[in-house]
Amino acid sequence: EQTGLFTPSNHGTAVQMQGLEAEYTLILLDGEPLIGRTAGTFDLSRIVVSNIERIEIIKGPVSSLYGSDALAGVINIITRNSKQTGMSSLTARYGSNNTYTLDGSTRIPYGKGSFTASVSTYNSDGYTLGSDTASPTVSPFKTVTAQSRWEHSWTEQWHTILSGRYYRQQYHSYFPDAKGIVDDNGKENDMNASLQIGNTPGKHFKQVLRLYYSRYGTDEAMTYREDKRIYDASFFRQQYLKPEYQADWQLHPKHQLTAGTGYVHESLEATRYDERMAFNSGYVFVQENWKPAEAWNILLGGRFDTHNQYPSQFSPKVSVSYQAHPNWRILGAVGRGYRAPD
């Protein structure tokens, strides 16, 4: 329902913004990047919608803060996180072809924090359209997603958030071959864990240290149904580790400074590679939010990336907002990013 967004189907359901391909739209879950793309597509069906509180969309280049995955924009999916009230829920839905969803969640607040956990399953027997179809239109699948989050305020200045997510999908399909029917069995796993340590020494300054780890993998095995001979087999493993420090400083009522630094270690193992691939990169970023007048807001930012395989890159950004009328605002943004190896 949002203008300017397009959801093409290519290796799953992707999302595009600003006319750029899906690989230029960064998908975040509670502020952390989700990995495991196929041909640049992050399949949105891997995200459970039952515990989403809101979705924030930033259109236009945000490479100065997030890197070139955010050249078209950023979509941040924020899960429910209310500390005020405790609540538990269980929902179920059933449809044709033995398609059903079960969702269970609980939120337990206490004096200085809260704990939230949820589990969701989504399963279907699939279906086939037409009697002469050689393979199912929608293959049978089983998925399960488990998520948890613990927040605690140790003092008025120190706050921690520990969260985790696990996703698993299994599917079964088949197709004909000259030598007989081939069964196609696959599974997909996605795991994320993050730790945030926040410190607010004063009302004009806050800082946060984040440690984020993600692992994504797929396995696919194709065998002849009659004698179980192998037709094809493949696997994919991706790991992502990112420590990051960020500080926000209210220099003046009209000036907000954001700065930080981080490091990314990414490794990849796949059928098409003879050995394990690894990449290391570091970055620093800074952004100034200036409000010279009530109707004006100006953002100036930049990010410098270093990489062990490619040359260093600088990604600048300028953004201007003007409130021309209480109901009308004019926005403009110019940014630069890069995609390896160019």
Tab-separated table of N, CA and C in Angstrom, residues 65-190:
chain	number	residue	atom	x	y	z
A	65	LEU	N	25.228	5.867	6.027
A	65	LEU	CA	25.121	5.206	7.325
A	65	LEU	C	25.175	3.689	7.224
A	66	TYR	N	24.596	3.125	6.171
A	66	TYR	CA	24.396	1.682	6.106
A	66	TYR	C	25.210	0.975	5.029
A	67	GLY	N	25.896	1.702	4.168
A	67	GLY	CA	26.608	1.053	3.078
A	67	GLY	C	25.749	0.981	1.831
A	68	SER	N	26.318	0.415	0.759
A	68	SER	CA	25.665	0.499	-0.538
A	68	SER	C	24.477	-0.435	-0.710
A	69	ASP	N	24.252	-1.366	0.238
A	69	ASP	CA	23.006	-2.127	0.188
A	69	ASP	C	21.809	-1.203	0.367
A	70	ALA	N	22.043	0.004	0.891
A	70	ALA	CA	20.961	0.954	1.150
A	70	ALA	C	20.959	2.098	0.154
A	71	LEU	N	21.447	1.854	-1.063
A	71	LEU	CA	21.501	2.926	-2.060
A	71	LEU	C	20.102	3.360	-2.502
A	72	ALA	N	19.144	2.432	-2.516
A	72	ALA	CA	17.763	2.788	-2.864
A	72	ALA	C	16.953	3.201	-1.642
A	73	GLY	N	17.294	2.620	-0.484
A	73	GLY	CA	16.557	2.933	0.731
A	73	GLY	C	16.686	1.821	1.755
A	74	VAL	N	16.002	2.008	2.869
A	74	VAL	CA	16.061	1.068	3.987
A	74	VAL	C	14.645	0.752	4.445
A	75	ILE	N	14.394	-0.523	4.720
A	75	ILE	CA	13.134	-0.955	5.330
A	75	ILE	C	13.477	-1.634	6.647
A	76	ASN	N	13.030	-1.043	7.752
A	76	ASN	CA	13.309	-1.567	9.083
A	76	ASN	C	12.030	-2.163	9.654
A	77	ILE	N	12.039	-3.478	9.873
A	77	ILE	CA	10.883	-4.193	10.411
A	77	ILE	C	11.069	-4.311	11.920
A	78	ILE	N	10.180	-3.710	12.684
A	78	ILE	CA	10.327	-3.620	14.134
A	78	ILE	C	9.281	-4.517	14.796
A	79	THR	N	9.749	-5.429	15.637
A	79	THR	CA	8.852	-6.351	16.319
A	79	THR	C	8.286	-5.708	17.582
A	80	ARG	N	7.232	-6.294	18.110
A	80	ARG	CA	6.567	-5.748	19.289
A	80	ARG	C	7.504	-5.771	20.490
A	81	ASN	N	7.474	-4.663	21.247
A	81	ASN	CA	8.430	-4.543	22.333
A	81	ASN	C	7.898	-3.639	23.441
A	82	SER	N	6.671	-3.832	23.824
A	82	SER	CA	6.098	-2.993	24.873
A	82	SER	C	6.434	-3.561	26.244
A	83	LYS	N	6.982	-2.712	27.115
A	83	LYS	CA	7.327	-3.149	28.463
A	83	LYS	C	6.161	-3.014	29.437
A	84	GLN	N	5.167	-2.230	29.091
A	84	GLN	CA	4.179	-1.822	30.064
A	84	GLN	C	3.280	-2.977	30.519
A	85	THR	N	2.870	-3.823	29.602
A	85	THR	CA	1.887	-4.842	29.959
A	85	THR	C	2.377	-6.226	29.545
A	86	GLY	N	2.033	-7.211	30.344
A	86	GLY	CA	2.305	-8.599	30.002
A	86	GLY	C	1.165	-9.169	29.184
A	87	MET	N	1.476	-10.057	28.272
A	87	MET	CA	0.431	-10.612	27.426
A	87	MET	C	0.907	-11.918	26.809
A	88	SER	N	0.001	-12.869	26.687
A	88	SER	CA	0.272	-14.106	25.967
A	88	SER	C	-0.857	-14.331	24.972
A	89	SER	N	-0.521	-14.891	23.826
A	89	SER	CA	-1.551	-15.105	22.808
A	89	SER	C	-1.262	-16.371	22.022
A	90	LEU	N	-2.307	-16.956	21.492
A	90	LEU	CA	-2.212	-18.123	20.631
A	90	LEU	C	-3.229	-17.962	19.519
A	91	THR	N	-2.770	-17.994	18.271
A	91	THR	CA	-3.667	-17.840	17.132
A	91	THR	C	-3.435	-18.988	16.153
A	92	ALA	N	-4.498	-19.337	15.431
A	92	ALA	CA	-4.417	-20.427	14.458
A	92	ALA	C	-5.260	-20.074	13.247
A	93	ARG	N	-4.821	-20.578	12.101
A	93	ARG	CA	-5.563	-20.369	10.860
A	93	ARG	C	-5.416	-21.615	10.003
A	94	TYR	N	-6.522	-22.035	9.385
A	94	TYR	CA	-6.503	-23.241	8.555
A	94	TYR	C	-7.169	-22.950	7.222
A	95	GLY	N	-6.571	-23.494	6.140
A	95	GLY	CA	-7.137	-23.285	4.812
A	95	GLY	C	-7.024	-24.523	3.945
A	96	SER	N	-7.368	-24.369	2.674
A	96	SER	CA	-7.334	-25.475	1.729
A	96	SER	C	-5.934	-26.058	1.615
A	97	ASN	N	-5.884	-27.301	1.115
A	97	ASN	CA	-4.624	-28.014	0.888
A	97	ASN	C	-3.833	-28.211	2.182
A	98	ASN	N	-4.581	-28.345	3.289
A	98	ASN	CA	-3.963	-28.561	4.601
A	98	ASN	C	-2.947	-27.464	4.910
A	99	THR	N	-3.299	-26.237	4.553
A	99	THR	CA	-2.449	-25.092	4.842
A	99	THR	C	-2.862	-24.504	6.183
A	100	TYR	N	-1.931	-24.417	7.114
A	100	TYR	CA	-2.268	-23.904	8.435
A	100	TYR	C	-1.105	-23.124	9.042
A	101	THR	N	-1.466	-22.197	9.931
A	101	THR	CA	-0.508	-21.372	10.654
A	101	THR	C	-0.845	-21.412	12.131
A	102	LEU	N	0.177	-21.593	12.960
A	102	LEU	CA	0.033	-21.542	14.408
A	102	LEU	C	1.044	-20.537	14.940
A	103	ASP	N	0.560	-19.587	15.734
A	103	ASP	CA	1.417	-18.567	16.321
A	103	ASP	C	1.187	-18.517	17.828
A	104	GLY	N	2.271	-18.549	18.583
A	104	GLY	CA	2.194	-18.397	20.026
A	104	GLY	C	3.237	-17.412	20.498
A	105	SER	N	2.859	-16.521	21.410
A	105	SER	CA	3.802	-15.522	21.902
A	105	SER	C	3.480	-15.172	23.345
A	106	THR	N	4.511	-14.674	24.052
A	106	THR	CA	4.325	-14.222	25.423
A	106	THR	C	5.250	-13.047	25.685
A	107	ARG	N	4.799	-12.118	26.485
A	107	ARG	CA	5.595	-10.963	26.893
A	107	ARG	C	5.494	-10.826	28.402
A	108	ILE	N	6.643	-10.846	29.074
A	108	ILE	CA	6.688	-10.824	30.529
A	108	ILE	C	7.469	-9.591	30.980
A	109	PRO	N	6.803	-8.546	31.417
A	109	PRO	CA	7.532	-7.379	31.936
A	109	PRO	C	7.857	-7.560	33.421
A	110	TYR	N	8.914	-6.943	33.856
A	110	TYR	CA	9.243	-6.906	35.279
A	110	TYR	C	9.827	-5.536	35.596
A	111	GLY	N	10.268	-5.334	36.793
A	111	GLY	CA	10.648	-4.009	37.271
A	111	GLY	C	11.524	-3.199	36.344
A	112	LYS	N	12.655	-3.784	35.912
A	112	LYS	CA	13.613	-3.029	35.120
A	112	LYS	C	13.774	-3.555	33.697
A	113	GLY	N	12.844	-4.357	33.235
A	113	GLY	CA	12.998	-4.875	31.882
A	113	GLY	C	11.817	-5.715	31.449
A	114	SER	N	12.049	-6.509	30.419
A	114	SER	CA	10.995	-7.364	29.884
A	114	SER	C	11.613	-8.509	29.091
A	115	PHE	N	10.847	-9.574	28.961
A	115	PHE	CA	11.247	-10.732	28.152
A	115	PHE	C	10.113	-11.075	27.209
A	116	THR	N	10.443	-11.286	25.946
A	116	THR	CA	9.456	-11.611	24.927
A	116	THR	C	9.922	-12.828	24.145
A	117	ALA	N	8.990	-13.743	23.870
A	117	ALA	CA	9.309	-14.927	23.074
A	117	ALA	C	8.113	-15.281	22.207
A	118	SER	N	8.389	-15.832	21.024
A	118	SER	CA	7.313	-16.235	20.117
A	118	SER	C	7.771	-17.401	19.250
A	119	VAL	N	6.813	-18.232	18.868
A	119	VAL	CA	7.054	-19.362	17.975
A	119	VAL	C	5.933	-19.382	16.943
A	120	SER	N	6.305	-19.613	15.685
A	120	SER	CA	5.320	-19.640	14.606
A	120	SER	C	5.630	-20.792	13.669
A	121	THR	N	4.589	-21.519	13.250
A	121	THR	CA	4.734	-22.569	12.248
A	121	THR	C	3.797	-22.268	11.086
A	122	TYR	N	4.263	-22.583	9.889
A	122	TYR	CA	3.479	-22.349	8.678
A	122	TYR	C	3.726	-23.542	7.762
A	123	ASN	N	2.671	-24.308	7.470
A	123	ASN	CA	2.809	-25.549	6.716
A	123	ASN	C	1.724	-25.657	5.653
A	124	SER	N	2.056	-26.379	4.573
A	124	SER	CA	1.084	-26.586	3.507
A	124	SER	C	1.446	-27.844	2.732
A	125	ASP	N	0.419	-28.536	2.233
A	125	ASP	CA	0.623	-29.703	1.363
A	125	ASP	C	0.826	-29.291	-0.093
A	126	GLY	N	0.722	-27.982	-0.375
A	126	GLY	CA	0.883	-27.522	-1.748
A	126	GLY	C	-0.288	-27.920	-2.625
A	127	TYR	N	-0.161	-27.645	-3.918
A	127	TYR	CA	-1.224	-28.018	-4.846
A	127	TYR	C	-0.664	-28.034	-6.262
A	128	THR	N	-1.415	-28.657	-7.154
A	128	THR	CA	-1.051	-28.748	-8.570
A	128	THR	C	-2.246	-28.331	-9.417
A	129	LEU	N	-2.045	-27.378	-10.298
A	129	LEU	CA	-3.089	-26.922	-11.197
A	129	LEU	C	-2.987	-27.691	-12.512
A	130	GLY	N	-4.080	-28.345	-12.921
A	130	GLY	CA	-4.089	-29.102	-14.174
A	130	GLY	C	-3.672	-30.542	-13.948
A	131	SER	N	-4.270	-31.450	-14.740
A	131	SER	CA	-3.988	-32.879	-14.583
A	131	SER	C	-2.727	-33.320	-15.313
A	132	ASP	N	-2.275	-32.540	-16.299
A	132	ASP	CA	-1.110	-32.943	-17.072
A	132	ASP	C	0.160	-32.211	-16.641
A	133	THR	N	0.138	-31.594	-15.453
A	133	THR	CA	1.301	-30.865	-14.966
A	133	THR	C	2.355	-31.841	-14.468
A	134	ALA	N	3.585	-31.622	-14.894
A	134	ALA	CA	4.660	-32.554	-14.558
A	134	ALA	C	5.213	-32.350	-13.162
A	135	SER	N	5.014	-31.176	-12.562
A	135	SER	CA	5.516	-30.904	-11.222
A	135	SER	C	4.495	-30.039	-10.483
A	136	PRO	N	4.527	-29.998	-9.154
A	136	PRO	CA	3.521	-29.232	-8.410
A	136	PRO	C	3.630	-27.735	-8.666
A	137	THR	N	2.473	-27.071	-8.689
A	137	THR	CA	2.457	-25.619	-8.844
A	137	THR	C	3.047	-24.954	-7.612
A	138	VAL	N	2.634	-25.395	-6.439
A	138	VAL	CA	3.227	-24.974	-5.161
A	138	VAL	C	3.640	-26.229	-4.418
A	139	SER	N	4.904	-26.341	-4.105
A	139	SER	CA	5.430	-27.538	-3.455
A	139	SER	C	5.039	-27.583	-1.984
A	140	PRO	N	4.885	-28.777	-1.413
A	140	PRO	CA	4.641	-28.881	0.028
A	140	PRO	C	5.818	-28.316	0.819
A	141	PHE	N	5.517	-27.653	1.933
A	141	PHE	CA	6.593	-27.062	2.735
A	141	PHE	C	6.185	-27.026	4.200
A	142	LYS	N	7.201	-26.932	5.051
A	142	LYS	CA	7.021	-26.778	6.491
A	142	LYS	C	8.013	-25.730	6.977
A	143	THR	N	7.524	-24.756	7.723
A	143	THR	CA	8.412	-23.719	8.249
A	143	THR	C	8.154	-23.520	9.740
A	144	VAL	N	9.197	-23.138	10.447
A	144	VAL	CA	9.077	-22.789	11.860
A	144	VAL	C	10.001	-21.609	12.132
A	145	THR	N	9.515	-20.661	12.917
A	145	THR	CA	10.291	-19.489	13.305
A	145	THR	C	10.165	-19.291	14.807
A	146	ALA	N	11.304	-19.113	15.482
A	146	ALA	CA	11.321	-18.845	16.918
A	146	ALA	C	12.114	-17.567	17.160
A	147	GLN	N	11.585	-16.682	18.005
A	147	GLN	CA	12.234	-15.415	18.299
A	147	GLN	C	12.154	-15.121	19.798
A	148	SER	N	13.171	-14.437	20.315
A	148	SER	CA	13.161	-14.032	21.721
A	148	SER	C	13.903	-12.713	21.861
A	149	ARG	N	13.586	-11.986	22.927
A	149	ARG	CA	14.207	-10.684	23.177
A	149	ARG	C	14.159	-10.397	24.677
A	150	TRP	N	15.304	-10.017	25.228
A	150	TRP	CA	15.394	-9.670	26.644
A	150	TRP	C	15.990	-8.283	26.778
A	151	GLU	N	15.271	-7.410	27.442
A	151	GLU	CA	15.740	-6.046	27.700
A	151	GLU	C	15.866	-5.833	29.199
A	152	HIS	N	16.929	-5.118	29.599
A	152	HIS	CA	17.110	-4.853	31.018
A	152	HIS	C	17.829	-3.524	31.199
A	153	SER	N	17.330	-2.702	32.110
A	153	SER	CA	17.971	-1.441	32.469
A	153	SER	C	18.692	-1.640	33.800
A	154	TRP	N	20.012	-1.704	33.744
A	154	TRP	CA	20.803	-1.954	34.952
A	154	TRP	C	20.820	-0.720	35.850
A	155	THR	N	20.968	0.449	35.246
A	155	THR	CA	20.887	1.724	35.952
A	155	THR	C	20.163	2.696	35.027
A	156	GLU	N	20.072	3.945	35.439
A	156	GLU	CA	19.462	4.953	34.577
A	156	GLU	C	20.315	5.232	33.347
A	157	GLN	N	21.607	4.911	33.412
A	157	GLN	CA	22.510	5.188	32.295
A	157	GLN	C	22.793	3.972	31.415
A	158	TRP	N	22.661	2.755	31.949
A	158	TRP	CA	23.069	1.555	31.222
A	158	TRP	C	21.871	0.668	30.910
A	159	HIS	N	21.853	0.186	29.663
A	159	HIS	CA	20.718	-0.599	29.173
A	159	HIS	C	21.237	-1.664	28.205
A	160	THR	N	20.735	-2.880	28.290
A	160	THR	CA	21.154	-3.945	27.382
A	160	THR	C	19.934	-4.591	26.730
A	161	ILE	N	20.169	-5.072	25.493
A	161	ILE	CA	19.154	-5.814	24.746
A	161	ILE	C	19.823	-7.048	24.161
A	162	LEU	N	19.285	-8.216	24.452
A	162	LEU	CA	19.773	-9.474	23.908
A	162	LEU	C	18.634	-10.132	23.141
A	163	SER	N	18.862	-10.425	21.860
A	163	SER	CA	17.782	-10.978	21.042
A	163	SER	C	18.311	-12.078	20.134
A	164	GLY	N	17.410	-12.952	19.714
A	164	GLY	CA	17.772	-14.048	18.828
A	164	GLY	C	16.594	-14.469	17.972
A	165	ARG	N	16.914	-15.074	16.833
A	165	ARG	CA	15.875	-15.525	15.901
A	165	ARG	C	16.368	-16.767	15.177
A	166	TYR	N	15.457	-17.723	14.981
A	166	TYR	CA	15.784	-18.945	14.232
A	166	TYR	C	14.647	-19.242	13.267
A	167	TYR	N	15.013	-19.515	12.020
A	167	TYR	CA	14.026	-19.822	10.970
A	167	TYR	C	14.476	-21.086	10.242
A	168	ARG	N	13.520	-21.978	9.960
A	168	ARG	CA	13.834	-23.208	9.232
A	168	ARG	C	12.670	-23.541	8.306
A	169	GLN	N	13.000	-23.885	7.064
A	169	GLN	CA	11.990	-24.312	6.101
A	169	GLN	C	12.453	-25.589	5.403
A	170	GLN	N	11.525	-26.516	5.220
A	170	GLN	CA	11.761	-27.734	4.455
A	170	GLN	C	10.700	-27.822	3.359
A	171	TYR	N	11.112	-28.278	2.185
A	171	TYR	CA	10.159	-28.392	1.090
A	171	TYR	C	10.453	-29.653	0.288
A	172	HIS	N	9.445	-30.097	-0.461
A	172	HIS	CA	9.587	-31.272	-1.319
A	172	HIS	C	8.898	-31.001	-2.646
A	173	SER	N	9.601	-31.276	-3.742
A	173	SER	CA	9.042	-31.126	-5.065
A	173	SER	C	9.514	-32.300	-5.929
A	174	TYR	N	9.103	-32.298	-7.184
A	174	TYR	CA	9.522	-33.351	-8.114
A	174	TYR	C	9.353	-32.838	-9.538
A	175	PHE	N	10.047	-33.477	-10.458
A	175	PHE	CA	9.930	-33.116	-11.871
A	175	PHE	C	10.365	-34.322	-12.703
A	176	PRO	N	9.900	-34.413	-13.944
A	176	PRO	CA	10.243	-35.565	-14.778
A	176	PRO	C	11.598	-35.385	-15.460
A	177	ASP	N	12.255	-36.494	-15.709
A	177	ASP	CA	13.509	-36.532	-16.446
A	177	ASP	C	13.441	-37.716	-17.407
A	178	ALA	N	14.325	-37.729	-18.386
A	178	ALA	CA	14.319	-38.822	-19.367
A	178	ALA	C	14.486	-40.185	-18.702
A	179	LYS	N	15.141	-40.226	-17.534
A	179	LYS	CA	15.388	-41.481	-16.836
A	179	LYS	C	14.396	-41.748	-15.712
A	180	GLY	N	13.386	-40.877	-15.574
A	180	GLY	CA	12.381	-41.100	-14.545
A	180	GLY	C	12.092	-39.841	-13.738
A	181	ILE	N	11.240	-39.981	-12.709
A	181	ILE	CA	10.856	-38.875	-11.850
A	181	ILE	C	12.008	-38.556	-10.880
A	182	VAL	N	12.278	-37.261	-10.740
A	182	VAL	CA	13.320	-36.810	-9.829
A	182	VAL	C	12.667	-36.103	-8.642
A	183	ASP	N	12.981	-36.554	-7.432
A	183	ASP	CA	12.508	-35.897	-6.221
A	183	ASP	C	13.495	-34.806	-5.817
A	184	ASP	N	12.951	-33.651	-5.474
A	184	ASP	CA	13.758	-32.487	-5.086
A	184	ASP	C	13.424	-32.131	-3.642
A	185	ASN	N	14.355	-32.382	-2.731
A	185	ASN	CA	14.159	-32.103	-1.312
A	185	ASN	C	15.169	-31.041	-0.867
A	186	GLY	N	14.681	-30.030	-0.185
A	186	GLY	CA	15.566	-28.954	0.249
A	186	GLY	C	15.200	-28.437	1.619
A	187	LYS	N	16.155	-27.753	2.220
A	187	LYS	CA	15.918	-27.096	3.504
A	187	LYS	C	16.688	-25.784	3.553
A	188	GLU	N	16.178	-24.854	4.337
A	188	GLU	CA	16.733	-23.514	4.454
A	188	GLU	C	16.763	-23.133	5.927
A	189	ASN	N	17.903	-22.627	6.398
A	189	ASN	CA	18.056	-22.242	7.793
A	189	ASN	C	18.564	-20.806	7.878
A	190	ASP	N	18.054	-20.066	8.846
A	190	ASP	CA	18.458	-18.679	9.049
A	190	ASP	C	18.488	-18.418	10.552
